[in-house]
């Protein structure tokens, strides 16, 4: 995420684990602020050189109004981390946040 942000991209993530989010910011030595956004806790990088926001909460409760719309969606490990019956719902949720003609990468 830091690499993407360093390239001038706005990076938005959703993670269920607050520990994973804090570990990311701490391991990358990035300062962050914490705010409440509806049912999510938003961890936003406070270094103006890195536009990174990570929302802590359930992806299935997210909306485009909260997260925004995206040109590229990169799902790293999301599909294998959730139950098989929920995987289609996960992909559809991601696609609802896309701009026209997005790139969707699932690794």
CSV table of C-alpha atoms in Angstrom, one decimal, residues 24-82:
chain,number,residue,atom,x,y,z
A,24,UNK,CA,1.0,-2.1,8.9
A,25,UNK,CA,1.4,1.6,9.9
A,26,UNK,CA,4.0,0.7,12.5
A,27,UNK,CA,6.1,-1.6,10.2
A,28,UNK,CA,6.1,1.1,7.5
A,29,UNK,CA,6.9,3.8,10.0
A,30,UNK,CA,3.9,5.9,8.9
A,31,UNK,CA,2.1,8.2,11.4
A,32,UNK,CA,-1.7,7.9,11.4
A,33,UNK,CA,-4.9,9.5,12.9
A,34,UNK,CA,-7.9,7.5,14.0
A,35,UNK,CA,-11.5,8.7,13.4
A,36,UNK,CA,-15.0,7.1,13.5
A,37,UNK,CA,-16.8,6.9,10.1
A,38,UNK,CA,-20.3,5.4,10.6
A,39,UNK,CA,-19.7,1.8,11.7
A,40,UNK,CA,-16.0,1.9,10.8
A,41,UNK,CA,-12.9,3.2,12.4
A,42,UNK,CA,-10.7,5.0,9.9
A,43,UNK,CA,-6.9,4.9,10.2
A,44,UNK,CA,-5.6,7.7,8.0
A,45,UNK,CA,-2.0,8.3,7.3
A,46,UNK,CA,-1.0,11.8,8.6
A,47,UNK,CA,2.0,12.1,6.4
A,48,UNK,CA,0.9,14.2,3.5
A,49,UNK,CA,3.2,12.3,1.1
A,50,UNK,CA,1.1,9.1,1.5
A,51,UNK,CA,-2.7,9.2,0.9
A,52,UNK,CA,-3.6,6.0,2.7
A,53,UNK,CA,-6.9,5.3,4.6
A,54,UNK,CA,-7.7,1.9,6.1
A,55,UNK,CA,-11.2,1.3,7.4
A,56,UNK,CA,-11.4,-1.2,10.2
A,57,UNK,CA,-14.7,-3.1,10.1
A,58,UNK,CA,-16.8,-5.6,8.1
A,59,UNK,CA,-16.4,-5.2,4.4
A,60,UNK,CA,-19.9,-6.3,3.9
A,61,UNK,CA,-21.1,-3.3,5.8
A,62,UNK,CA,-19.2,-0.9,3.6
A,63,UNK,CA,-20.7,1.4,1.0
A,64,UNK,CA,-19.4,3.5,-1.9
A,65,UNK,CA,-20.4,6.6,0.1
A,66,UNK,CA,-18.0,5.6,2.9
A,67,UNK,CA,-15.1,4.1,0.7
A,68,UNK,CA,-15.5,6.0,-2.5
A,69,UNK,CA,-15.1,4.8,-6.1
A,70,UNK,CA,-12.0,3.2,-7.5
A,71,UNK,CA,-10.2,2.8,-10.8
A,72,UNK,CA,-8.3,-0.2,-9.5
A,73,UNK,CA,-9.3,-2.8,-6.9
A,74,UNK,CA,-6.6,-5.0,-5.6
A,75,UNK,CA,-7.9,-7.8,-3.3
A,76,UNK,CA,-4.9,-9.3,-1.6
A,77,UNK,CA,-5.9,-12.4,0.3
A,78,UNK,CA,-9.5,-11.3,0.8
A,79,UNK,CA,-11.1,-14.2,-1.0
A,80,UNK,CA,-9.2,-16.9,0.7
A,81,UNK,CA,-9.8,-15.3,4.1
A,82,UNK,CA,-13.6,-15.6,4.0
